[in-house]
């Protein structure tokens, strides 16, 4: 039998792992996974880990899901991929129609990763204004602590110093506005009042520079990489008003929050707003295959539709609209319909609420927060290196969590049962009681 050790050593030599100082793996082991089963990952020695981060926020319906497996296998026998310039295929058409129905936007433009969706939305917004004769509108706005991906354009609107600072000389400057994160509210100030106060910074900026600003990009309701920083939907409603008033595009980056993560199919629904562009990825294929997509309004599409080639959107990626990925996404959407997933997630939230209240009441816990299928809290006495220590300690208990600084969060696949979620929360309570900092 092959052991974990063989694979972690080979991986350490052959693979440059993402988001990692590789030297850390001299002491911190890489976890080799042989297979997946529902919400669980299984290593080469048979140890099981509950996937508490949905494999970096992408997995919705578990690993080795029989229905998604069958759909991809069926597609594999027909067509794996065809160039999408000048050609089309059944899965990409059906998926585009269904996404239009769900978002109220249309003209689905495909990329492969989330970061490429960000790039597409930024370029489309700028190009729209240029096609309108307003090429001065070439600046972008994002929130403090925003995360929109790590290619150079996406990193320009990302505000995570650890990812950004090294590459700062390569980036376009962009505007940063106050985050509506309710943890920043003053004592006695409600999350809604704070959200509206934060929106004033946007108005001030738009008053000064709307003629130069093409778009503002936001992660609706929850800034994931900031450490699940949640905020009141009133912020989005106010942003929509300001964007209309000052003629600035609103880009909703629903790459992490879309597909039911916040309790509604898309987070923007909770503010009853429609963005000008929506970016989708991650959960779109249930965590199976890389696929991203940007949808927009008819009027924006129309501004590109012209006899002049250069007024068209001449952007492309080789794997754009990949048939296998689109077919996986179609199966994801049919799972949502057939299994009434949003309702069932809501019930699961209620069925674990008593345990989450125990976490909330724990003396070491601050700012416990829950939105849809995300649970998060901050540990008050966390010390430097907290994240790595909790990762290791949880792993030993068969739970995969990756705290962001002192924020511990759980973002499970939707197929997780109430019993499994209760087990996860009990493990977190145990770790809190252990005093591990
Ligand atoms: C993950 C993420 C991205 C980037 O997606 P990749 O597939 O990692 O390039 C962009 N925006 C948000 C909100 C994300 O969470």
Tab-separated table of C-alpha atoms and ligand atoms in Angstrom:
chain	number	residue	atom	x	y	z
A	1	UNK	CA	0.000	0.000	0.000
A	2	UNK	CA	1.210	3.479	-0.753
A	3	UNK	CA	1.536	5.747	2.239
A	4	UNK	CA	0.754	9.416	2.630
A	5	UNK	CA	4.470	10.030	3.039
A	6	UNK	CA	5.392	8.842	-0.479
A	7	UNK	CA	2.936	11.212	-2.084
A	8	UNK	CA	3.696	14.217	0.053
A	9	UNK	CA	7.413	13.851	-0.655
A	10	UNK	CA	6.855	13.494	-4.399
A	11	UNK	CA	4.476	16.453	-4.386
A	12	UNK	CA	6.973	18.583	-2.472
A	13	UNK	CA	9.589	17.907	-5.127
A	14	UNK	CA	7.423	18.143	-8.263
A	15	UNK	CA	4.615	20.596	-7.494
A	16	UNK	CA	4.787	24.306	-6.668
A	17	UNK	CA	1.738	24.592	-4.388
A	18	UNK	CA	-0.435	27.736	-4.516
A	19	UNK	CA	-0.644	30.436	-1.869
A	20	UNK	CA	2.220	28.759	-0.020
A	21	UNK	CA	5.730	29.487	1.187
A	22	UNK	CA	7.038	26.065	0.151
A	23	UNK	CA	9.684	26.058	2.896
A	24	UNK	CA	6.884	25.751	5.454
A	25	UNK	CA	6.335	22.234	4.201
A	26	UNK	CA	9.619	21.197	5.798
A	27	UNK	CA	7.563	21.004	8.991
A	28	UNK	CA	3.898	21.372	8.016
A	29	UNK	CA	2.823	18.275	6.112
A	30	UNK	CA	0.999	18.369	2.765
A	31	UNK	CA	-2.085	16.183	2.983
A	32	UNK	CA	-2.271	13.698	0.099
A	33	UNK	CA	-5.849	12.865	-0.859
A	34	UNK	CA	-6.617	9.649	-2.673
A	35	UNK	CA	-10.346	10.062	-3.128
A	36	UNK	CA	-13.459	11.950	-2.109
A	37	UNK	CA	-16.814	10.773	-0.833
A	38	UNK	CA	-19.586	13.324	-0.313
A	39	UNK	CA	-18.398	15.984	2.124
A	40	UNK	CA	-15.332	13.894	3.002
A	41	UNK	CA	-11.779	13.640	1.684
A	42	UNK	CA	-9.879	10.403	2.251
A	43	UNK	CA	-6.079	10.120	2.364
A	44	UNK	CA	-3.864	7.221	1.265
A	45	UNK	CA	-3.997	5.667	4.712
A	46	UNK	CA	-7.790	5.764	4.899
A	47	UNK	CA	-8.112	8.759	7.248
A	48	UNK	CA	-11.188	10.881	6.556
A	49	UNK	CA	-11.374	14.684	6.666
A	50	UNK	CA	-14.603	16.701	6.559
A	51	UNK	CA	-14.161	19.300	3.801
A	52	UNK	CA	-15.103	22.373	5.873
A	53	UNK	CA	-13.923	24.782	3.164
A	54	UNK	CA	-15.610	23.048	0.209
A	55	UNK	CA	-12.138	22.632	-1.345
A	56	UNK	CA	-11.534	26.391	-1.490
A	57	UNK	CA	-15.222	27.337	-1.766
A	58	UNK	CA	-15.935	25.467	-4.987
A	59	UNK	CA	-17.637	22.230	-3.988
A	60	UNK	CA	-21.415	22.341	-3.569
A	61	UNK	CA	-22.718	18.789	-3.852
A	62	UNK	CA	-19.859	16.723	-2.523
A	63	UNK	CA	-16.939	14.882	-4.024
A	64	UNK	CA	-17.629	12.116	-6.541
A	65	UNK	CA	-21.270	13.180	-6.790
A	66	UNK	CA	-23.054	10.428	-8.765
A	67	UNK	CA	-25.227	12.803	-10.788
A	68	UNK	CA	-22.443	15.186	-11.793
A	69	UNK	CA	-20.184	12.211	-12.549
A	70	UNK	CA	-22.832	10.730	-14.828
A	71	UNK	CA	-23.460	14.018	-16.636
A	72	UNK	CA	-19.764	14.566	-17.345
A	73	UNK	CA	-19.322	10.943	-18.428
A	74	UNK	CA	-22.242	11.268	-20.832
A	75	UNK	CA	-20.838	14.513	-22.254
A	76	UNK	CA	-17.389	12.926	-22.570
A	77	UNK	CA	-18.813	10.410	-25.025
A	78	UNK	CA	-20.226	13.200	-27.211
A	79	UNK	CA	-17.978	16.243	-27.228
A	80	UNK	CA	-15.299	17.310	-24.778
A	81	UNK	CA	-14.502	20.711	-26.248
A	82	UNK	CA	-14.756	22.801	-29.372
A	83	UNK	CA	-13.447	26.297	-30.163
A	84	UNK	CA	-16.213	28.746	-29.204
A	85	UNK	CA	-15.223	31.416	-31.737
A	86	UNK	CA	-17.384	30.664	-34.758
A	87	UNK	CA	-18.734	27.436	-33.220
A	88	UNK	CA	-21.222	26.578	-30.543
A	89	UNK	CA	-22.484	23.488	-28.730
A	90	UNK	CA	-25.458	22.338	-26.739
A	91	UNK	CA	-24.197	22.652	-23.121
A	92	UNK	CA	-22.933	26.228	-23.555
A	93	UNK	CA	-26.211	27.380	-25.119
A	94	UNK	CA	-28.387	25.709	-22.496
A	95	UNK	CA	-26.224	26.967	-19.640
A	96	UNK	CA	-26.242	30.535	-20.990
A	97	UNK	CA	-30.035	30.450	-21.301
A	98	UNK	CA	-30.464	29.158	-17.759
A	99	UNK	CA	-27.991	31.637	-16.252
A	100	UNK	CA	-29.809	34.481	-18.008
A	101	UNK	CA	-33.084	33.251	-16.549
A	102	UNK	CA	-31.586	33.110	-13.048
A	103	UNK	CA	-29.709	36.424	-13.060
A	104	UNK	CA	-31.940	38.622	-15.208
A	105	UNK	CA	-28.765	39.490	-17.171
A	106	UNK	CA	-27.547	37.885	-20.381
A	107	UNK	CA	-24.989	37.375	-23.151
A	108	UNK	CA	-22.867	34.999	-21.070
A	109	UNK	CA	-19.153	35.459	-21.747
A	110	UNK	CA	-16.973	32.610	-20.495
A	111	UNK	CA	-13.530	32.360	-18.940
A	112	UNK	CA	-11.913	29.601	-16.943
A	113	UNK	CA	-11.076	30.945	-13.490
A	114	UNK	CA	-12.581	33.577	-11.258
A	115	UNK	CA	-9.735	35.995	-11.901
A	116	UNK	CA	-10.420	35.847	-15.646
A	117	UNK	CA	-14.076	36.762	-14.976
A	118	UNK	CA	-12.868	39.825	-13.059
A	119	UNK	CA	-10.594	40.773	-15.963
A	120	UNK	CA	-13.476	40.346	-18.421
A	121	UNK	CA	-15.859	42.512	-16.396
A	122	UNK	CA	-13.270	45.300	-15.945
A	123	UNK	CA	-12.349	45.303	-19.641
A	124	UNK	CA	-15.991	45.185	-20.760
A	125	UNK	CA	-16.925	48.089	-18.509
A	126	UNK	CA	-14.051	50.258	-19.777
A	127	UNK	CA	-14.733	49.271	-23.391
A	128	UNK	CA	-18.428	50.079	-23.042
A	129	UNK	CA	-17.627	53.643	-21.949
A	130	UNK	CA	-15.049	53.943	-24.721
A	131	UNK	CA	-17.631	52.821	-27.276
A	132	UNK	CA	-19.886	55.571	-25.882
A	133	UNK	CA	-17.157	58.141	-26.546
A	134	UNK	CA	-16.265	58.384	-22.854
A	135	UNK	CA	-12.732	56.952	-22.789
A	136	UNK	CA	-11.841	59.101	-19.769
A	137	UNK	CA	-13.842	56.614	-17.696
A	138	UNK	CA	-10.985	54.186	-17.078
A	139	UNK	CA	-10.677	54.024	-13.282
A	140	UNK	CA	-12.022	51.357	-10.958
A	141	UNK	CA	-13.187	51.332	-7.355
A	142	UNK	CA	-13.136	48.459	-4.884
A	143	UNK	CA	-13.681	48.021	-1.164
A	144	UNK	CA	-11.094	47.935	1.593
A	145	UNK	CA	-10.062	44.280	2.111
A	146	UNK	CA	-11.556	43.288	-1.257
A	147	UNK	CA	-10.507	40.137	-3.109
A	148	UNK	CA	-11.168	39.685	-6.814
A	149	UNK	CA	-8.380	37.336	-7.901
A	150	UNK	CA	-4.647	37.491	-8.431
A	151	UNK	CA	-3.881	38.123	-12.096
A	152	UNK	CA	-2.536	41.655	-12.526
A	153	UNK	CA	-5.847	43.324	-13.444
A	154	UNK	CA	-7.771	41.512	-10.723
A	155	UNK	CA	-4.993	42.188	-8.210
A	156	UNK	CA	-5.327	45.913	-9.015
A	157	UNK	CA	-8.793	45.845	-7.435
A	158	UNK	CA	-7.762	43.452	-4.638
A	159	UNK	CA	-6.807	44.818	-1.236
A	160	UNK	CA	-5.149	41.969	0.617
A	161	UNK	CA	-1.655	43.290	1.444
A	162	UNK	CA	-0.109	39.818	1.660
A	163	UNK	CA	-1.087	39.056	-1.942
A	164	UNK	CA	-0.729	42.571	-3.305
A	165	UNK	CA	2.177	44.473	-1.786
A	166	UNK	CA	5.011	42.549	-3.479
A	167	UNK	CA	3.518	43.189	-6.913
A	168	UNK	CA	2.427	46.786	-6.270
A	169	UNK	CA	4.816	48.241	-8.890
A	170	UNK	CA	3.082	46.135	-11.563
A	171	UNK	CA	-0.465	47.202	-10.714
A	172	UNK	CA	-2.736	49.961	-11.999
A	173	UNK	CA	-3.748	52.226	-9.195
A	174	UNK	CA	-7.414	52.112	-8.280
A	175	UNK	CA	-9.685	53.702	-5.697
A	176	UNK	CA	-10.373	52.017	-2.390
A	177	UNK	CA	-13.465	52.843	-0.289
A	178	UNK	CA	-14.465	51.962	3.289
A	179	UNK	CA	-15.663	48.395	3.754
A	180	UNK	CA	-19.258	47.991	4.983
A	181	UNK	CA	-18.074	45.041	7.193
A	182	UNK	CA	-20.366	45.317	10.236
A	183	UNK	CA	-17.533	44.514	12.639
A	184	UNK	CA	-16.360	48.082	11.973
A	185	UNK	CA	-19.614	49.622	13.256
A	186	UNK	CA	-19.338	51.843	16.306
A	187	UNK	CA	-20.840	50.732	19.619
A	188	UNK	CA	-24.611	51.067	19.370
A	189	UNK	CA	-24.557	51.522	15.580
A	190	UNK	CA	-26.624	48.929	13.693
A	191	UNK	CA	-25.113	47.009	10.744
A	192	UNK	CA	-27.591	48.818	8.486
A	193	UNK	CA	-26.707	52.274	9.795
A	194	UNK	CA	-23.021	51.451	9.443
A	195	UNK	CA	-23.532	50.148	5.868
A	196	UNK	CA	-25.220	53.403	4.889
A	197	UNK	CA	-22.452	55.413	6.557
A	198	UNK	CA	-19.846	53.408	4.610
A	199	UNK	CA	-21.752	54.145	1.376
A	200	UNK	CA	-21.214	57.871	1.950
A	201	UNK	CA	-17.538	57.352	1.067
A	202	UNK	CA	-18.652	56.086	-2.334
A	203	UNK	CA	-20.836	59.128	-2.885
A	204	UNK	CA	-17.996	61.483	-1.969
A	205	UNK	CA	-15.681	59.716	-4.420
A	206	UNK	CA	-18.277	59.659	-7.210
A	207	UNK	CA	-18.976	63.375	-6.709
A	208	UNK	CA	-15.300	64.086	-7.296
A	209	UNK	CA	-14.408	61.558	-10.015
A	210	UNK	CA	-17.444	59.925	-11.649
A	211	UNK	CA	-16.294	61.212	-15.041
A	212	UNK	CA	-13.126	59.144	-14.700
A	213	UNK	CA	-14.638	56.074	-13.012
A	214	UNK	CA	-15.846	53.156	-15.130
A	215	UNK	CA	-17.027	50.768	-12.415
A	216	UNK	CA	-17.094	49.766	-8.785
A	217	UNK	CA	-16.562	46.074	-8.062
A	218	UNK	CA	-17.862	44.438	-4.875
A	219	UNK	CA	-18.290	41.005	-3.322
A	220	UNK	CA	-21.988	41.188	-2.415
A	221	UNK	CA	-22.942	40.631	1.276
A	222	UNK	CA	-19.725	38.909	2.330
A	223	UNK	CA	-16.059	39.642	1.627
A	224	UNK	CA	-14.786	36.080	1.713
A	225	UNK	CA	-11.000	36.448	1.626
A	226	UNK	CA	-11.187	39.325	4.121
A	227	UNK	CA	-12.244	36.637	6.610
A	228	UNK	CA	-15.964	36.289	5.857
A	229	UNK	CA	-16.614	39.990	6.487
A	230	UNK	CA	-20.397	40.254	6.256
A	231	UNK	CA	-22.463	43.368	5.674
A	232	UNK	CA	-26.024	44.612	5.434
A	233	UNK	CA	-27.809	44.458	2.048
A	234	UNK	CA	-28.734	48.151	2.423
A	235	UNK	CA	-25.199	48.866	1.245
A	236	UNK	CA	-25.857	47.213	-2.120
A	237	UNK	CA	-29.191	48.969	-2.541
A	238	UNK	CA	-27.494	52.318	-1.879
A	239	UNK	CA	-24.641	51.447	-4.270
A	240	UNK	CA	-27.168	50.696	-7.006
A	241	UNK	CA	-28.737	54.165	-6.516
A	242	UNK	CA	-25.348	55.879	-6.552
A	243	UNK	CA	-24.187	53.977	-9.642
A	244	UNK	CA	-27.353	54.990	-11.479
A	245	UNK	CA	-27.102	58.588	-10.362
A	246	UNK	CA	-23.408	59.017	-11.257
A	247	UNK	CA	-23.286	56.700	-14.305
A	248	UNK	CA	-20.830	54.174	-12.906
A	249	UNK	CA	-21.129	50.411	-13.526
A	250	UNK	CA	-21.799	48.104	-10.606
A	251	UNK	CA	-19.884	44.819	-10.929
A	252	UNK	CA	-21.096	42.102	-8.566
A	253	UNK	CA	-18.325	39.572	-8.012
A	254	UNK	CA	-20.445	36.585	-6.981
A	255	UNK	CA	-17.599	34.165	-7.689
A	256	UNK	CA	-17.625	32.930	-4.090
A	257	UNK	CA	-21.089	34.038	-2.930
A	258	UNK	CA	-23.165	32.940	-5.932
A	259	UNK	CA	-24.975	29.629	-6.297
A	260	UNK	CA	-26.710	29.630	-2.939
A	261	UNK	CA	-23.803	30.305	-0.597
A	262	UNK	CA	-25.529	33.263	1.111
A	263	UNK	CA	-28.946	31.586	1.269
A	264	UNK	CA	-30.353	32.967	-1.999
A	265	UNK	CA	-29.239	31.805	-5.420
A	266	UNK	CA	-27.292	35.056	-5.810
A	267	UNK	CA	-26.388	37.422	-2.980
A	268	UNK	CA	-27.648	40.510	-4.878
A	269	UNK	CA	-31.191	39.137	-4.596
A	270	UNK	CA	-31.168	39.970	-0.872
A	271	UNK	CA	-30.813	43.653	-1.749
A	272	UNK	CA	-33.338	43.326	-4.601
A	273	UNK	CA	-30.839	44.828	-7.028
A	274	UNK	CA	-29.501	43.904	-10.426
A	275	UNK	CA	-25.822	44.683	-11.070
A	276	UNK	CA	-24.547	45.796	-14.497
A	277	UNK	CA	-22.155	42.845	-14.592
A	278	UNK	CA	-22.197	39.647	-12.571
A	279	UNK	CA	-19.064	37.472	-12.273
A	280	UNK	CA	-19.615	33.774	-11.590
A	281	UNK	CA	-17.219	30.873	-11.026
A	282	UNK	CA	-16.234	28.517	-8.174
A	283	UNK	CA	-19.505	26.681	-7.337
A	284	UNK	CA	-20.760	26.981	-10.923
A	285	UNK	CA	-19.532	23.472	-11.819
A	286	UNK	CA	-20.043	22.096	-8.311
A	287	UNK	CA	-16.263	22.222	-7.882
A	288	UNK	CA	-15.562	19.841	-10.742
A	289	UNK	CA	-14.025	21.843	-13.570
A	290	UNK	CA	-12.702	25.373	-14.026
A	291	UNK	CA	-15.340	27.646	-15.524
A	292	UNK	CA	-16.203	31.296	-15.073
A	293	UNK	CA	-18.745	33.557	-16.646
A	294	UNK	CA	-19.712	37.226	-16.889
A	295	UNK	CA	-23.274	38.276	-17.714
A	296	UNK	CA	-24.403	41.813	-18.438
A	297	UNK	CA	-27.320	44.036	-19.447
A	298	UNK	CA	-28.702	44.141	-23.010
A	299	UNK	CA	-27.860	47.812	-23.317
A	300	UNK	CA	-24.193	47.151	-22.550
A	301	UNK	CA	-24.070	44.292	-25.055
A	302	UNK	CA	-25.700	46.540	-27.666
A	303	UNK	CA	-22.886	49.107	-27.351
A	304	UNK	CA	-20.450	46.485	-28.711
A	305	UNK	CA	-22.701	45.324	-31.564
A	306	UNK	CA	-21.419	47.158	-34.662
A	307	UNK	CA	-19.918	46.844	-38.139
A	308	UNK	CA	-16.612	48.029	-36.683
A	309	UNK	CA	-14.640	44.973	-35.480
A	310	UNK	CA	-12.747	46.900	-32.815
A	311	UNK	CA	-15.981	47.933	-31.105
A	312	UNK	CA	-16.548	44.234	-30.419
A	313	UNK	CA	-15.207	42.513	-27.315
A	314	UNK	CA	-12.100	40.799	-28.712
A	315	UNK	CA	-11.168	38.901	-25.573
A	316	UNK	CA	-10.705	35.137	-25.440
A	317	UNK	CA	-9.411	32.160	-23.494
A	318	UNK	CA	-8.597	28.829	-25.159
A	319	UNK	CA	-10.987	26.818	-23.026
A	320	UNK	CA	-13.791	29.370	-23.137
A	321	UNK	CA	-17.204	27.719	-22.736
A	322	UNK	CA	-15.690	24.236	-22.374
A	323	UNK	CA	-18.419	21.679	-23.049
A	324	UNK	CA	-17.544	19.358	-20.148
A	325	UNK	CA	-17.506	22.236	-17.664
A	326	UNK	CA	-20.794	23.644	-19.008
A	327	UNK	CA	-22.380	20.206	-18.773
A	328	UNK	CA	-21.267	19.907	-15.134
A	329	UNK	CA	-22.784	23.357	-14.493
A	330	UNK	CA	-26.091	22.299	-16.069
A	331	UNK	CA	-26.220	19.320	-13.724
A	332	UNK	CA	-25.499	21.616	-10.768
A	333	UNK	CA	-28.471	23.782	-11.738
A	334	UNK	CA	-30.720	20.771	-12.082
A	335	UNK	CA	-29.619	19.555	-8.634
A	336	UNK	CA	-30.684	22.937	-7.221
A	337	UNK	CA	-34.123	22.484	-8.794
A	338	UNK	CA	-34.677	18.794	-8.054
A	339	UNK	CA	-33.490	18.825	-4.441
A	340	UNK	CA	-34.916	22.228	-3.376
A	341	UNK	CA	-31.404	22.969	-2.120
A	342	UNK	CA	-31.969	26.527	-0.882
A	343	UNK	CA	-34.860	25.443	1.354
A	344	UNK	CA	-32.983	22.438	2.631
A	345	UNK	CA	-29.915	24.593	3.444
A	346	UNK	CA	-32.154	26.995	5.353
A	347	UNK	CA	-33.473	24.114	7.467
A	348	UNK	CA	-29.960	22.834	8.136
A	349	UNK	CA	-29.010	26.291	9.401
A	350	UNK	CA	-31.905	26.205	11.862
A	351	UNK	CA	-31.032	22.661	12.959
A	352	UNK	CA	-27.511	23.644	13.994
A	353	UNK	CA	-28.409	27.084	15.397
A	354	UNK	CA	-28.281	25.873	19.025
A	355	UNK	CA	-24.672	24.703	18.620
A	356	UNK	CA	-23.634	27.875	16.834
A	357	UNK	CA	-25.153	29.831	19.741
A	358	UNK	CA	-22.853	27.889	22.074
A	359	UNK	CA	-19.902	28.953	19.924
A	360	UNK	CA	-21.171	32.540	19.922
A	361	UNK	CA	-21.405	32.491	23.729
A	362	UNK	CA	-17.901	31.074	24.171
A	363	UNK	CA	-15.711	33.522	26.122
A	364	UNK	CA	-12.958	33.396	23.462
A	365	UNK	CA	-15.327	34.186	20.577
A	366	UNK	CA	-16.090	37.595	19.053
A	367	UNK	CA	-18.333	38.570	16.139
A	368	UNK	CA	-19.954	35.180	15.512
A	369	UNK	CA	-21.738	35.459	12.168
A	370	UNK	CA	-23.840	33.242	9.948
A	371	UNK	CA	-25.121	33.775	6.423
A	372	UNK	CA	-26.616	30.950	4.382
A	373	UNK	CA	-23.995	28.194	4.307
A	374	UNK	CA	-21.214	30.220	5.931
A	375	UNK	CA	-20.477	30.267	9.654
A	376	UNK	CA	-17.614	32.375	11.011
A	377	UNK	CA	-16.235	33.775	14.251
A	378	UNK	CA	-13.119	35.589	15.455
A	379	UNK	CA	-10.951	34.237	18.255
A	380	UNK	CA	-10.150	37.087	20.664
A	381	UNK	CA	-6.884	35.761	22.076
A	382	UNK	CA	-5.387	34.403	18.824
A	383	UNK	CA	-1.615	34.777	18.613
A	384	UNK	CA	0.645	35.005	15.585
A	385	UNK	CA	0.579	31.643	13.747
A	386	UNK	CA	-2.949	30.883	14.995
A	387	UNK	CA	-4.199	29.900	11.553
A	388	UNK	CA	-1.565	27.189	11.009
A	389	UNK	CA	-1.946	25.778	14.530
A	390	UNK	CA	-5.751	25.529	14.220
A	391	UNK	CA	-5.440	23.999	10.760
A	392	UNK	CA	-3.192	21.245	12.141
A	393	UNK	CA	-5.212	20.642	15.291
A	394	UNK	CA	-8.495	20.447	13.367
A	395	UNK	CA	-6.944	18.142	10.787
A	396	UNK	CA	-5.930	15.742	13.546
A	397	UNK	CA	-9.648	15.660	14.460
A	398	UNK	CA	-10.653	14.892	10.857
A	399	UNK	CA	-11.769	18.426	10.018
A	400	UNK	CA	-10.373	20.624	7.240
A	401	UNK	CA	-10.527	24.329	8.171
A	402	UNK	CA	-8.204	27.135	7.062
A	403	UNK	CA	-8.638	30.139	9.363
A	404	UNK	CA	-7.971	33.598	7.886
A	405	UNK	CA	-5.879	35.409	10.508
A	406	UNK	CA	-7.978	35.014	13.687
A	407	UNK	CA	-11.218	34.217	11.840
A	408	UNK	CA	-12.367	30.612	11.875
A	409	UNK	CA	-14.987	29.810	9.272
A	410	UNK	CA	-16.928	26.827	7.996
A	411	UNK	CA	-18.151	26.822	4.407
A	412	UNK	CA	-19.326	23.235	3.886
A	413	UNK	CA	-20.623	21.482	0.784
A	414	UNK	CA	-24.428	21.662	0.719
A	415	UNK	CA	-24.782	17.896	0.908
A	416	UNK	CA	-23.362	17.925	4.461
A	417	UNK	CA	-25.951	16.443	6.814
A	418	UNK	CA	-27.123	18.053	10.044
A	419	UNK	CA	-25.317	15.298	11.966
A	420	UNK	CA	-22.078	16.057	10.101
A	421	UNK	CA	-22.433	19.794	10.701
A	422	UNK	CA	-23.079	19.171	14.413
A	423	UNK	CA	-19.920	17.082	14.546
A	424	UNK	CA	-17.988	19.955	12.932
A	425	UNK	CA	-19.309	22.520	15.420
A	426	UNK	CA	-18.509	20.193	18.323
A	427	UNK	CA	-14.928	19.907	17.058
A	428	UNK	CA	-14.689	23.705	16.922
A	429	UNK	CA	-16.080	23.964	20.477
A	430	UNK	CA	-13.511	21.408	21.600
A	431	UNK	CA	-10.702	23.440	19.998
A	432	UNK	CA	-11.999	26.621	21.656
A	433	UNK	CA	-12.114	24.838	25.030
A	434	UNK	CA	-8.590	23.503	24.501
A	435	UNK	CA	-7.282	27.075	24.676
A	436	UNK	CA	-5.224	26.617	21.475
A	437	UNK	CA	-4.107	30.079	20.347
B	1	LIG	C1	-11.830	33.076	-5.505
B	1	LIG	C2	-12.299	34.410	-5.878
B	1	LIG	C3	-11.866	35.043	-7.056
B	1	LIG	C4	-10.806	34.448	-7.962
B	1	LIG	O1	-11.168	33.220	-8.501
B	1	LIG	P1	-10.007	32.224	-9.008
B	1	LIG	O2	-10.735	31.105	-9.635
B	1	LIG	O3	-9.251	31.818	-7.772
B	1	LIG	O4	-9.148	32.988	-9.948
B	1	LIG	C5	-12.392	36.264	-7.373
B	1	LIG	N1	-13.311	36.845	-6.578
B	1	LIG	C6	-13.749	36.284	-5.452
B	1	LIG	C7	-14.784	36.968	-4.639
B	1	LIG	C8	-13.242	35.054	-5.042
B	1	LIG	O5	-13.634	34.527	-3.879
